[in-house]
Amino acid sequence: MVALRTDGEQSTRRGKTFGKSPLVWRAMVWIDRALVRSVGRIEITGEFPEELRGRPVLVAANHIGMFDPFVLIAACAKAGFPPRFMLTAGLLDAPVLGYFLRKAGHLRVDRGKAHVAEAFHRAVDALGEARVPLLVYPEGRVSREPGLWPERGKTGVARMALGGNVPVVTISQWGAHEAVYWGTEVVTGWRDVKPLLLSFFRAVRDRPVFRVHFGQQVDLSDLTDGKPGDAVRAHARIMQAITADLVPLRSGEPDVPAFVDPTRPCDAKSPWRPVR
């Protein structure tokens, strides 16, 4: 891997696309970068393919913690392309925050709804119009695998890529799980918030390193939308690419994370975990 930079304020690559982003999103990215700098340090390796800048692209990343979206936004901004996210309706409909997220151009998906497939088609159409990267988590949730390796995930990203003929690049990340505990799925009071705040302030004190690697475009050229099994094969290639680039990021923690989050459930298995 080629290290681009460790920290600082200058762009890592040429071809910044901030000018194409809504003003509200540029402001939110600026705030995000300040927040991430206050918690830890980002180390970036790899680079976003230059030939894909200014084009609709799906960026698939592993999901390791509640803080990792903030890290990914900051890393992508440093690389010169502030992405959009595919977010659940609950976030986009939330008071205040939802308004700004909608104005920023993020895309909606209603989990568990019958029309979720339609949401993917709308996302592909929106990608083509906006011509900006869409950052997605194929796993759909923070990994519950004991070693924090990627879970099996779902084929939604692969189906979007094949259905819209949209290129896929990957991001692998490690370290953001040390910033904030997983916590609980439902916050009912102070007892649920307290461990999150304590873990956050501990991270501010300890300043963990957030490692982010920009991978290459995943080759899906031999696969076809609608052909039986091709979406599954495309999904496997995406997840294998994420996992392969994750291995060197966590070379000192090949089995389980050195950082222990007592709140994160560990009830899933990873078919992508490297065999030792």
Tab-separated table of C-alpha atoms in Angstrom:
chain	number	residue	atom	x	y	z
A	1	MET	CA	0.000	0.000	0.000
A	2	VAL	CA	1.134	3.584	-0.671
A	3	ALA	CA	0.780	5.996	2.212
A	4	LEU	CA	-0.623	9.345	1.137
A	5	ARG	CA	-0.552	11.272	4.389
A	6	THR	CA	-1.066	11.033	8.113
A	7	ASP	CA	-2.782	14.271	9.044
A	8	GLY	CA	-2.987	17.937	8.208
A	9	GLU	CA	-5.152	20.181	6.125
A	10	GLN	CA	-3.934	19.917	2.539
A	11	SER	CA	-5.653	17.712	-0.004
A	12	THR	CA	-4.111	14.329	-0.686
A	13	ARG	CA	-4.994	14.240	-4.351
A	14	ARG	CA	-5.845	16.598	-7.187
A	15	GLY	CA	-9.331	16.981	-8.628
A	16	LYS	CA	-11.283	18.096	-5.583
A	17	THR	CA	-15.035	18.045	-6.099
A	18	PHE	CA	-16.187	20.207	-3.206
A	19	GLY	CA	-17.481	22.796	-5.612
A	20	LYS	CA	-20.140	20.366	-6.792
A	21	SER	CA	-21.441	19.746	-3.276
A	22	PRO	CA	-24.296	21.654	-1.632
A	23	LEU	CA	-23.124	24.404	0.689
A	24	VAL	CA	-24.776	22.748	3.683
A	25	TRP	CA	-22.838	19.530	3.037
A	26	ARG	CA	-19.559	21.404	2.706
A	27	ALA	CA	-20.240	23.036	6.065
A	28	MET	CA	-21.100	19.695	7.647
A	29	VAL	CA	-17.906	18.155	6.257
A	30	TRP	CA	-15.854	20.995	7.746
A	31	ILE	CA	-17.425	20.388	11.157
A	32	ASP	CA	-16.886	16.639	10.777
A	33	ARG	CA	-13.196	17.052	10.040
A	34	ALA	CA	-12.758	19.229	13.111
A	35	LEU	CA	-14.523	16.617	15.225
A	36	VAL	CA	-12.368	13.757	13.936
A	37	ARG	CA	-9.175	15.758	14.491
A	38	SER	CA	-10.220	16.344	18.095
A	39	VAL	CA	-10.547	12.604	18.715
A	40	GLY	CA	-7.653	10.964	16.884
A	41	ARG	CA	-5.373	10.845	13.844
A	42	ILE	CA	-6.187	9.619	10.346
A	43	GLU	CA	-3.699	7.594	8.320
A	44	ILE	CA	-4.674	7.170	4.672
A	45	THR	CA	-3.227	4.668	2.228
A	46	GLY	CA	-4.121	4.001	-1.376
A	47	GLU	CA	-5.964	6.513	-3.506
A	48	PHE	CA	-9.317	7.015	-5.157
A	49	PRO	CA	-9.026	6.068	-8.864
A	50	GLU	CA	-8.408	9.287	-10.749
A	51	GLU	CA	-10.338	8.102	-13.783
A	52	LEU	CA	-13.513	7.743	-11.680
A	53	ARG	CA	-13.584	11.300	-10.374
A	54	GLY	CA	-16.632	13.213	-11.500
A	55	ARG	CA	-18.503	10.003	-12.281
A	56	PRO	CA	-21.210	8.091	-10.397
A	57	VAL	CA	-19.401	5.556	-8.211
A	58	LEU	CA	-20.415	3.173	-5.443
A	59	VAL	CA	-17.922	3.190	-2.571
A	60	ALA	CA	-18.315	0.095	-0.372
A	61	ALA	CA	-16.804	0.108	3.133
A	62	ASN	CA	-16.678	-2.170	6.155
A	63	HIS	CA	-18.645	-1.003	9.204
A	64	ILE	CA	-16.735	-1.274	12.487
A	65	GLY	CA	-18.268	1.273	14.836
A	66	MET	CA	-20.599	4.167	15.466
A	67	PHE	CA	-17.846	6.706	14.790
A	68	ASP	CA	-16.595	5.298	11.520
A	69	PRO	CA	-18.956	7.337	9.255
A	70	PHE	CA	-17.331	10.486	10.643
A	71	VAL	CA	-13.874	9.061	9.926
A	72	LEU	CA	-14.848	8.062	6.393
A	73	ILE	CA	-16.286	11.497	5.629
A	74	ALA	CA	-13.075	13.138	6.840
A	75	ALA	CA	-10.873	10.700	4.902
A	76	CYS	CA	-12.855	11.133	1.687
A	77	ALA	CA	-12.762	14.910	2.102
A	78	LYS	CA	-8.979	14.764	2.424
A	79	ALA	CA	-8.882	12.719	-0.757
A	80	GLY	CA	-10.951	15.389	-2.496
A	81	PHE	CA	-14.365	13.766	-2.906
A	82	PRO	CA	-17.023	14.311	-0.230
A	83	PRO	CA	-19.407	11.363	-0.778
A	84	ARG	CA	-23.107	11.016	-0.171
A	85	PHE	CA	-24.569	8.255	2.004
A	86	MET	CA	-27.555	5.974	1.607
A	87	LEU	CA	-29.366	6.569	4.902
A	88	THR	CA	-32.360	5.050	6.615
A	89	ALA	CA	-35.631	6.976	6.635
A	90	GLY	CA	-35.359	7.372	10.404
A	91	LEU	CA	-32.266	9.570	10.071
A	92	LEU	CA	-33.617	11.631	7.195
A	93	ASP	CA	-36.932	12.211	8.983
A	94	ALA	CA	-35.332	13.176	12.297
A	95	PRO	CA	-35.984	16.717	13.533
A	96	VAL	CA	-33.282	19.245	12.611
A	97	LEU	CA	-30.623	16.675	11.643
A	98	GLY	CA	-32.872	15.153	8.995
A	99	TYR	CA	-33.430	18.545	7.393
A	100	PHE	CA	-29.704	19.147	6.977
A	101	LEU	CA	-29.061	15.602	5.748
A	102	ARG	CA	-31.750	15.973	3.095
A	103	LYS	CA	-30.358	19.348	2.026
A	104	ALA	CA	-26.903	17.767	1.804
A	105	GLY	CA	-28.166	15.353	-0.847
A	106	HIS	CA	-28.055	12.031	0.991
A	107	LEU	CA	-30.277	9.257	-0.346
A	108	ARG	CA	-33.129	7.503	1.411
A	109	VAL	CA	-33.703	3.788	1.876
A	110	ASP	CA	-36.575	2.394	3.951
A	111	ARG	CA	-35.285	-0.742	5.631
A	112	GLY	CA	-37.621	-3.674	5.810
A	113	LYS	CA	-40.097	-2.135	3.398
A	114	ALA	CA	-41.484	-3.905	0.348
A	115	HIS	CA	-40.268	-1.130	-1.927
A	116	VAL	CA	-36.611	-1.312	-0.849
A	117	ALA	CA	-35.714	-2.527	-4.356
A	118	GLU	CA	-37.240	0.650	-5.757
A	119	ALA	CA	-34.991	2.640	-3.442
A	120	PHE	CA	-31.966	1.044	-5.075
A	121	HIS	CA	-33.231	2.036	-8.521
A	122	ARG	CA	-33.811	5.600	-7.319
A	123	ALA	CA	-30.311	5.648	-5.875
A	124	VAL	CA	-28.807	4.555	-9.203
A	125	ASP	CA	-30.773	7.284	-10.994
A	126	ALA	CA	-29.672	9.863	-8.433
A	127	LEU	CA	-26.063	8.735	-8.802
A	128	GLY	CA	-26.224	9.324	-12.513
A	129	GLU	CA	-27.639	12.813	-12.064
A	130	ALA	CA	-25.380	13.960	-9.232
A	131	ARG	CA	-22.220	12.277	-10.551
A	132	VAL	CA	-20.781	11.939	-7.044
A	133	PRO	CA	-19.690	8.882	-5.067
A	134	LEU	CA	-22.303	7.142	-2.946
A	135	LEU	CA	-20.810	5.545	0.173
A	136	VAL	CA	-22.575	2.379	1.285
A	137	TYR	CA	-22.105	-0.336	3.900
A	138	PRO	CA	-22.754	-3.770	2.327
A	139	GLU	CA	-23.039	-5.268	5.825
A	140	GLY	CA	-25.921	-2.953	6.717
A	141	ARG	CA	-24.841	-2.669	10.355
A	142	VAL	CA	-21.773	-2.558	12.590
A	143	SER	CA	-20.140	-5.974	12.466
A	144	ARG	CA	-21.114	-8.308	15.275
A	145	GLU	CA	-18.424	-10.806	14.361
A	146	PRO	CA	-16.200	-11.427	17.423
A	147	GLY	CA	-13.063	-10.456	15.527
A	148	LEU	CA	-14.763	-7.440	13.908
A	149	TRP	CA	-14.203	-8.931	10.473
A	150	PRO	CA	-16.885	-8.066	7.889
A	151	GLU	CA	-20.163	-9.933	8.200
A	152	ARG	CA	-21.733	-11.727	5.254
A	153	GLY	CA	-23.661	-8.615	4.216
A	154	LYS	CA	-26.325	-8.281	1.566
A	155	THR	CA	-26.326	-8.093	-2.215
A	156	GLY	CA	-27.953	-4.655	-2.483
A	157	VAL	CA	-24.734	-2.860	-3.425
A	158	ALA	CA	-23.894	-5.527	-5.996
A	159	ARG	CA	-27.369	-5.287	-7.517
A	160	MET	CA	-27.081	-1.503	-7.734
A	161	ALA	CA	-23.703	-1.809	-9.439
A	162	LEU	CA	-24.854	-4.370	-11.996
A	163	GLY	CA	-28.267	-2.803	-12.567
A	164	GLY	CA	-26.903	0.679	-13.165
A	165	ASN	CA	-23.544	-0.298	-14.663
A	166	VAL	CA	-21.912	1.713	-11.875
A	167	PRO	CA	-18.278	1.048	-10.901
A	168	VAL	CA	-17.497	-0.095	-7.363
A	169	VAL	CA	-14.437	0.841	-5.356
A	170	THR	CA	-13.782	-0.224	-1.783
A	171	ILE	CA	-12.645	1.355	1.438
A	172	SER	CA	-11.214	-0.672	4.293
A	173	GLN	CA	-10.879	0.902	7.709
A	174	TRP	CA	-9.611	0.116	11.180
A	175	GLY	CA	-9.406	2.045	14.451
A	176	ALA	CA	-12.669	4.001	14.428
A	177	HIS	CA	-14.216	1.362	16.703
A	178	GLU	CA	-11.984	2.732	19.480
A	179	ALA	CA	-13.639	6.158	19.456
A	180	VAL	CA	-17.138	5.331	20.740
A	181	TYR	CA	-18.706	2.181	22.190
A	182	TRP	CA	-21.366	0.359	20.201
A	183	GLY	CA	-23.776	1.128	23.047
A	184	THR	CA	-27.353	-0.038	22.689
A	185	GLU	CA	-29.900	-0.195	19.887
A	186	VAL	CA	-32.459	1.830	21.856
A	187	VAL	CA	-31.523	4.752	24.106
A	188	THR	CA	-33.956	4.997	27.001
A	189	GLY	CA	-32.055	7.190	29.434
A	190	TRP	CA	-28.795	8.334	30.973
A	191	ARG	CA	-27.643	4.769	31.657
A	192	ASP	CA	-27.545	4.152	27.907
A	193	VAL	CA	-25.778	7.418	27.085
A	194	LYS	CA	-23.146	7.357	29.845
A	195	PRO	CA	-20.892	4.588	28.395
A	196	LEU	CA	-20.912	6.324	25.001
A	197	LEU	CA	-19.760	9.623	26.467
A	198	LEU	CA	-17.145	8.007	28.684
A	199	SER	CA	-15.702	6.033	25.782
A	200	PHE	CA	-15.632	9.178	23.628
A	201	PHE	CA	-13.765	11.248	26.220
A	202	ARG	CA	-11.342	8.370	26.752
A	203	ALA	CA	-10.629	8.409	23.013
A	204	VAL	CA	-10.021	12.163	23.103
A	205	ARG	CA	-7.437	11.499	25.782
A	206	ASP	CA	-5.790	8.492	24.111
A	207	ARG	CA	-6.067	9.696	20.475
A	208	PRO	CA	-6.447	6.427	18.556
A	209	VAL	CA	-5.209	6.088	14.978
A	210	PHE	CA	-7.886	5.778	12.298
A	211	ARG	CA	-6.496	3.812	9.351
A	212	VAL	CA	-8.332	4.176	6.048
A	213	HIS	CA	-7.326	2.462	2.816
A	214	PHE	CA	-8.750	3.393	-0.576
A	215	GLY	CA	-8.905	0.259	-2.687
A	216	GLN	CA	-9.051	-0.266	-6.427
A	217	GLN	CA	-12.095	-0.696	-8.622
A	218	VAL	CA	-13.642	-4.141	-8.228
A	219	ASP	CA	-13.726	-6.013	-11.530
A	220	LEU	CA	-17.353	-6.953	-12.262
A	221	SER	CA	-17.006	-6.778	-16.039
A	222	ASP	CA	-17.892	-10.445	-16.598
A	223	LEU	CA	-21.095	-10.256	-14.538
A	224	THR	CA	-24.557	-9.276	-15.762
A	225	ASP	CA	-27.621	-7.786	-14.143
A	226	GLY	CA	-30.425	-10.345	-13.924
A	227	LYS	CA	-28.245	-13.366	-14.579
A	228	PRO	CA	-28.854	-15.921	-11.804
A	229	GLY	CA	-26.051	-15.918	-9.261
A	230	ASP	CA	-24.170	-12.915	-10.623
A	231	ALA	CA	-25.331	-10.549	-7.869
A	232	VAL	CA	-24.057	-13.033	-5.283
A	233	ARG	CA	-20.752	-13.354	-7.114
A	234	ALA	CA	-20.404	-9.580	-7.376
A	235	HIS	CA	-21.152	-9.199	-3.662
A	236	ALA	CA	-18.503	-11.796	-2.804
A	237	ARG	CA	-15.859	-9.956	-4.825
A	238	ILE	CA	-16.680	-6.669	-3.120
A	239	MET	CA	-16.489	-8.176	0.368
A	240	GLN	CA	-13.312	-10.104	-0.422
A	241	ALA	CA	-11.663	-6.913	-1.685
A	242	ILE	CA	-12.609	-5.053	1.495
A	243	THR	CA	-11.293	-7.899	3.651
A	244	ALA	CA	-8.033	-8.289	1.722
A	245	ASP	CA	-7.201	-4.602	2.239
A	246	LEU	CA	-8.275	-4.788	5.880
A	247	VAL	CA	-5.680	-7.457	6.718
A	248	PRO	CA	-2.612	-5.160	6.660
A	249	LEU	CA	-4.480	-2.370	8.459
A	250	ARG	CA	-4.926	-4.638	11.487
A	251	SER	CA	-1.766	-6.719	11.144
A	252	GLY	CA	-1.136	-6.643	14.878
A	253	GLU	CA	-4.679	-7.799	15.637
A	254	PRO	CA	-5.273	-10.742	13.284
A	255	ASP	CA	-7.855	-12.551	15.403
A	256	VAL	CA	-9.698	-10.145	17.694
A	257	PRO	CA	-9.435	-6.385	18.293
A	258	ALA	CA	-6.991	-5.300	20.973
A	259	PHE	CA	-9.578	-2.734	22.010
A	260	VAL	CA	-12.458	-4.363	23.865
A	261	ASP	CA	-15.929	-2.869	23.568
A	262	PRO	CA	-18.049	-4.625	26.207
A	263	THR	CA	-21.286	-3.305	24.686
A	264	ARG	CA	-20.881	-4.703	21.152
A	265	PRO	CA	-22.807	-7.944	20.486
A	266	CYS	CA	-20.638	-10.770	19.126
A	267	ASP	CA	-23.264	-13.135	17.748
A	268	ALA	CA	-22.375	-13.258	14.035
A	269	LYS	CA	-19.889	-15.108	11.848
A	270	SER	CA	-17.807	-13.844	8.953
A	271	PRO	CA	-17.434	-15.966	5.810
A	272	TRP	CA	-14.705	-13.556	4.695
A	273	ARG	CA	-12.411	-13.916	7.721
A	274	PRO	CA	-8.933	-14.926	6.471
A	275	VAL	CA	-7.941	-18.514	7.142
A	276	ARG	CA	-4.738	-18.721	9.165
